[in-house]
PDB file of C-alpha atoms in Angstrom:
ATOM      1  CA  MET S  26     -11.903   1.867  45.173  1.00 79.00           C
ATOM      2  CA  ARG S  27      -9.497   3.023  42.857  1.00 89.00           C
ATOM      3  CA  ALA S  28      -6.586   3.416  45.097  1.00 85.00           C
ATOM      4  CA  LYS S  29      -7.184  -0.469  46.001  1.00 86.00           C
ATOM      5  CA  ILE S  30      -7.249  -1.501  42.328  1.00 94.00           C
ATOM      6  CA  THR S  31      -4.061   0.622  41.736  1.00 93.00           C
ATOM      7  CA  TYR S  32      -2.705  -0.768  45.252  1.00 91.00           C
ATOM      8  CA  LEU S  33      -3.173  -4.518  43.586  1.00 92.00           C
ATOM      9  CA  VAL S  34      -2.209  -3.678  40.413  1.00 95.00           C
ATOM     10  CA  THR S  35       1.059  -2.273  41.581  1.00 94.00           C
ATOM     11  CA  ALA S  36       1.663  -5.175  43.826  1.00 93.00           C
ATOM     12  CA  ALA S  37       0.968  -7.517  40.767  1.00 95.00           C
ATOM     13  CA  VAL S  38       3.489  -6.315  38.759  1.00 96.00           C
ATOM     14  CA  LEU S  39       6.018  -5.949  41.691  1.00 94.00           C
ATOM     15  CA  VAL S  40       5.143  -9.758  42.470  1.00 94.00           C
ATOM     16  CA  PHE S  41       5.832 -10.267  38.846  1.00 96.00           C
ATOM     17  CA  TYR S  42       8.979  -8.443  38.891  1.00 94.00           C
ATOM     18  CA  PHE S  43      10.495 -10.385  42.070  1.00 94.00           C
ATOM     19  CA  VAL S  44       9.770 -13.648  40.296  1.00 94.00           C
ATOM     20  CA  LEU S  45      11.571 -12.571  37.380  1.00 95.00           C
ATOM     21  CA  VAL S  46      14.298 -11.160  39.303  1.00 94.00           C
ATOM     22  CA  GLY S  47      14.683 -14.503  41.581  1.00 93.00           C
ATOM     23  CA  SER S  48      14.290 -17.037  38.304  1.00 95.00           C
ATOM     24  CA  ARG S  49      17.423 -14.970  36.947  1.00 95.00           C
ATOM     25  CA  GLY S  50      19.417 -15.506  40.502  1.00 94.00           C
ATOM     26  CA  VAL S  51      18.654 -19.150  40.207  1.00 95.00           C
ATOM     27  CA  MET S  52      19.809 -18.855  36.828  1.00 95.00           C
ATOM     28  CA  LEU S  53      23.334 -17.360  37.677  1.00 95.00           C
ATOM     29  CA  ILE S  54      23.760 -19.878  40.760  1.00 94.00           C
ATOM     30  CA  GLN S  55      22.840 -22.851  38.340  1.00 95.00           C
ATOM     31  CA  SER S  56      26.083 -21.253  36.498  1.00 93.00           C
ATOM     32  CA  GLY S  57      28.399 -22.847  39.077  1.00 87.00           C
ATOM     33  CA  THR S  58      31.045 -20.398  38.707  1.00 93.00           C
ATOM     34  CA  ALA S  59      32.343 -18.842  42.047  1.00 94.00           C
ATOM     35  CA  ILE S  60      31.516 -15.235  40.715  1.00 95.00           C
ATOM     36  CA  THR S  61      28.052 -16.036  39.221  1.00 95.00           C
ATOM     37  CA  VAL S  62      26.840 -18.030  42.711  1.00 95.00           C
ATOM     38  CA  THR S  63      27.783 -14.781  44.426  1.00 94.00           C
ATOM     39  CA  PHE S  64      25.785 -12.825  42.148  1.00 94.00           C
ATOM     40  CA  GLY S  65      22.958 -14.965  42.282  1.00 95.00           C
ATOM     41  CA  VAL S  66      22.328 -14.855  45.958  1.00 95.00           C
ATOM     42  CA  ALA S  67      22.856 -11.269  45.707  1.00 94.00           C
ATOM     43  CA  VAL S  68      20.017 -11.165  43.071  1.00 94.00           C
ATOM     44  CA  LEU S  69      18.041 -13.873  45.313  1.00 93.00           C
ATOM     45  CA  ILE S  70      18.352 -11.377  48.104  1.00 94.00           C
ATOM     46  CA  LEU S  71      16.733  -8.417  46.546  1.00 90.00           C
ATOM     47  CA  PRO S  72      13.209 -10.134  45.881  1.00 92.00           C
ATOM     48  CA  VAL S  73      13.069 -11.617  49.516  1.00 93.00           C
ATOM     49  CA  ILE S  74      13.393  -7.926  50.731  1.00 95.00           C
ATOM     50  CA  GLY S  75      10.969  -6.726  48.215  1.00 92.00           C
ATOM     51  CA  LEU S  76       8.392  -9.242  49.134  1.00 93.00           C
ATOM     52  CA  TRP S  77       8.933  -8.657  53.211  1.00 95.00           C
ATOM     53  CA  PHE S  78       8.392  -5.026  52.310  1.00 95.00           C
ATOM     54  CA  LEU S  79       5.365  -5.280  50.200  1.00 94.00           C
ATOM     55  CA  TRP S  80       4.201  -7.897  52.963  1.00 95.00           C
ATOM     56  CA  LYS S  81       4.278  -5.707  55.643  1.00 95.00           C
ATOM     57  CA  ASN S  82       2.721  -2.750  53.800  1.00 93.00           C
ATOM     58  CA  THR S  83      -0.130  -4.904  52.763  1.00 93.00           C
ATOM     59  CA  GLN S  84      -0.276  -6.125  56.505  1.00 95.00           C
ATOM     60  CA  PHE S  85      -0.395  -2.294  57.350  1.00 95.00           C
ATOM     61  CA  VAL S  86      -3.038  -1.380  54.904  1.00 92.00           C
ATOM     62  CA  ARG S  87      -5.410  -3.904  56.038  1.00 94.00           C
ATOM     63  CA  ARG S  88      -5.371  -2.844  59.816  1.00 96.00           C
ATOM     64  CA  ALA S  89      -5.734   0.826  58.825  1.00 95.00           C
ATOM     65  CA  ASN S  90      -8.688  -0.249  56.813  1.00 93.00           C
ATOM     66  CA  ALA S  91      -9.883  -2.352  59.199  1.00 95.00           C
ATOM     67  CA  LEU S  92      -9.682   0.129  62.004  1.00 95.00           C
ATOM     68  CA  ALA S  93     -11.488   2.860  59.875  1.00 94.00           C
ATOM     69  CA  ALA S  94     -14.717   0.596  59.082  1.00 94.00           C
ATOM     70  CA  GLU S  95     -14.605   0.194  63.106  1.00 94.00           C
ATOM     71  CA  LEU S  96     -14.610   3.244  63.585  1.00 94.00           C
ATOM     72  CA  ASP S  97     -17.061   4.312  60.839  1.00 93.00           C
ATOM     73  CA  ALA S  98     -19.590   1.945  62.264  1.00 94.00           C
ATOM     74  CA  GLU S  99     -19.322   3.411  65.355  1.00 92.00           C
ATOM     75  CA  GLY S 100     -19.888   6.654  63.948  1.00 90.00           C
ATOM     76  CA  GLY S 101     -16.639   8.034  65.072  1.00 86.00           C
ATOM     77  CA  LEU S 102     -14.784   9.124  61.502  1.00 86.00           C
ATOM     78  CA  PRO S 103     -13.386  12.306  61.554  1.00 82.00           C
ATOM     79  CA  VAL S 104     -15.613  14.806  59.524  1.00 81.00           C
ATOM     80  CA  ASP S 105     -14.203  16.332  56.358  1.00 83.00           C
ATOM     81  CA  GLU S 106     -14.520  20.361  57.817  1.00 82.00           C
ATOM     82  CA  LEU S 107     -11.261  20.930  55.406  1.00 85.00           C
ATOM     83  CA  LYS S 108     -11.398  23.814  53.415  1.00 84.00           C
ATOM     84  CA  ARG S 109     -10.223  23.107  49.872  1.00 87.00           C
ATOM     85  CA  LEU S 110      -8.240  25.459  47.112  1.00 85.00           C
ATOM     86  CA  PRO S 111      -9.684  26.008  43.346  1.00 87.00           C
ATOM     87  CA  SER S 112      -7.550  23.203  42.521  1.00 86.00           C
ATOM     88  CA  GLY S 113      -9.183  20.870  44.781  1.00 82.00           C
ATOM     89  CA  ARG S 114      -6.353  20.389  47.177  1.00 87.00           C
ATOM     90  CA  ILE S 115      -6.732  21.143  50.745  1.00 87.00           C
ATOM     91  CA  ASP S 116      -5.871  24.558  52.108  1.00 84.00           C
ATOM     92  CA  ARG S 117      -3.002  24.167  54.612  1.00 84.00           C
ATOM     93  CA  ASP S 118      -4.086  26.878  57.404  1.00 85.00           C
ATOM     94  CA  SER S 119      -7.317  24.541  57.244  1.00 86.00           C
ATOM     95  CA  ALA S 120      -5.131  21.919  57.754  1.00 87.00           C
ATOM     96  CA  ASP S 121      -3.250  23.034  60.426  1.00 86.00           C
ATOM     97  CA  GLU S 122      -6.616  24.284  62.402  1.00 88.00           C
ATOM     98  CA  VAL S 123      -8.042  20.414  62.205  1.00 89.00           C
ATOM     99  CA  PHE S 124      -4.451  19.207  62.803  1.00 90.00           C
ATOM    100  CA  ALA S 125      -4.103  21.408  66.252  1.00 91.00           C
ATOM    101  CA  LYS S 126      -7.780  20.068  67.350  1.00 92.00           C
ATOM    102  CA  ARG S 127      -6.820  16.167  66.678  1.00 93.00           C
ATOM    103  CA  LYS S 128      -3.659  16.984  68.672  1.00 94.00           C
ATOM    104  CA  ALA S 129      -5.319  18.557  71.642  1.00 94.00           C
ATOM    105  CA  GLU S 130      -7.833  15.485  71.783  1.00 94.00           C
ATOM    106  CA  THR S 131      -4.943  12.801  71.590  1.00 94.00           C
ATOM    107  CA  GLU S 132      -2.916  14.849  74.211  1.00 94.00           C
ATOM    108  CA  THR S 133      -6.556  14.582  76.371  1.00 95.00           C
ATOM    109  CA  SER S 134      -6.989  11.056  75.939  1.00 93.00           C
ATOM    110  CA  PRO S 135      -2.989   9.112  74.651  1.00 92.00           C
ATOM    111  CA  ASP S 136      -4.951   5.649  75.052  1.00 92.00           C
ATOM    112  CA  ASP S 137      -7.492   5.949  72.691  1.00 94.00           C
ATOM    113  CA  TRP S 138      -6.801   4.268  69.475  1.00 94.00           C
ATOM    114  CA  ARG S 139      -9.458   6.478  67.809  1.00 95.00           C
ATOM    115  CA  CYS S 140      -8.104   9.669  68.956  1.00 94.00           C
ATOM    116  CA  TRP S 141      -4.997   8.238  67.480  1.00 95.00           C
ATOM    117  CA  PHE S 142      -6.601   7.379  64.180  1.00 95.00           C
ATOM    118  CA  ARG S 143      -7.903  10.767  63.658  1.00 94.00           C
ATOM    119  CA  LEU S 144      -4.468  12.303  64.162  1.00 94.00           C
ATOM    120  CA  ALA S 145      -3.077  10.132  61.736  1.00 95.00           C
ATOM    121  CA  VAL S 146      -5.866  11.337  59.303  1.00 93.00           C
ATOM    122  CA  ALA S 147      -5.072  15.063  60.057  1.00 92.00           C
ATOM    123  CA  TYR S 148      -1.114  14.194  59.486  1.00 92.00           C
ATOM    124  CA  HIS S 149      -2.218  12.976  56.051  1.00 90.00           C
ATOM    125  CA  ASP S 150      -4.344  16.220  55.229  1.00 88.00           C
ATOM    126  CA  ALA S 151      -1.486  18.475  56.293  1.00 87.00           C
ATOM    127  CA  ARG S 152       0.644  16.359  54.328  1.00 86.00           C
ATOM    128  CA  ASP S 153       2.632  15.171  57.013  1.00 89.00           C
ATOM    129  CA  THR S 154       3.174  11.203  56.236  1.00 91.00           C
ATOM    130  CA  PRO S 155       6.144   9.810  58.079  1.00 94.00           C
ATOM    131  CA  ARG S 156       4.076  11.156  61.468  1.00 94.00           C
ATOM    132  CA  ALA S 157       0.505  10.268  59.977  1.00 95.00           C
ATOM    133  CA  ARG S 158       1.978   6.226  59.661  1.00 95.00           C
ATOM    134  CA  LYS S 159       3.705   6.404  63.174  1.00 95.00           C
ATOM    135  CA  ALA S 160       0.247   7.838  64.398  1.00 95.00           C
ATOM    136  CA  MET S 161      -1.825   5.072  62.774  1.00 96.00           C
ATOM    137  CA  GLN S 162       0.699   2.478  63.788  1.00 95.00           C
ATOM    138  CA  ARG S 163       0.357   3.467  67.309  1.00 96.00           C
ATOM    139  CA  ALA S 164      -3.425   3.041  66.811  1.00 95.00           C
ATOM    140  CA  ILE S 165      -3.135  -0.321  65.798  1.00 95.00           C
ATOM    141  CA  ALA S 166      -1.059  -1.368  68.775  1.00 95.00           C
ATOM    142  CA  LEU S 167      -3.375   0.224  70.661  1.00 94.00           C
ATOM    143  CA  HIS S 168      -6.264  -1.097  69.473  1.00 94.00           C
ATOM    144  CA  ASP S 169      -4.613  -4.343  69.420  1.00 92.00           C
ATOM    145  CA  GLY S 170      -3.774  -3.682  73.140  1.00 88.00           C
ATOM    146  CA  LYS S 171      -0.337  -4.230  72.510  1.00 88.00           C
ATOM    147  CA  PRO S 172       2.346  -1.916  74.649  1.00 81.00           C
ATOM    148  CA  VAL S 173       3.327   1.505  73.198  1.00 80.00           C
ATOM    149  CA  GLU S 174       5.955   3.433  73.745  1.00 75.00           C
ATOM    150  CA  ALA S 175       5.409   6.806  75.434  1.00 62.00           C
TER     151      ALA S 175
END
C-alpha cells in the first residue's frame, strides 16, 4: 500500500509540474517573437514526453499488478524462500539460487506467462531491474496472447 501511495503522490507531483511547464510554454508562444515561439514549442515537448512516459509506466504497473492478482488467485505466486541479511536485504547467493530455479522453470515452459512472471520477480530480487522489466513485459505479452520475440 505504501508503494501505491508513493507512486500516486509522485505521479501527481509530475502532472502538476507538467502543467506548470506547459503553461510557461504557452506563455512563451503567446509572446509572439520567433525565438520565444521556438522556445515555447520546445518547452511544450518536454511535458508531452513526460506524460507519455508516465502513462506507459502506469499501464505497465497496472498490468503487472493484474497478473500478480490472477496468479495469487491461482495460488501460483512465488513463495519467498530468500535468506535475508541482518539489515533485511536479500542475500545475494540466496537470490542467485532462486533465480537459477526460476530460469530453469522458464526454459522448460517458455510459453507460460506464469513462469515469466516468477522469473521477473527473481530478476528483481537479484537486483537486475532491466531484465526484470523485460521478463514482466514478456509475461504480459504472453498473457495477452500477443506475439513475442524469441
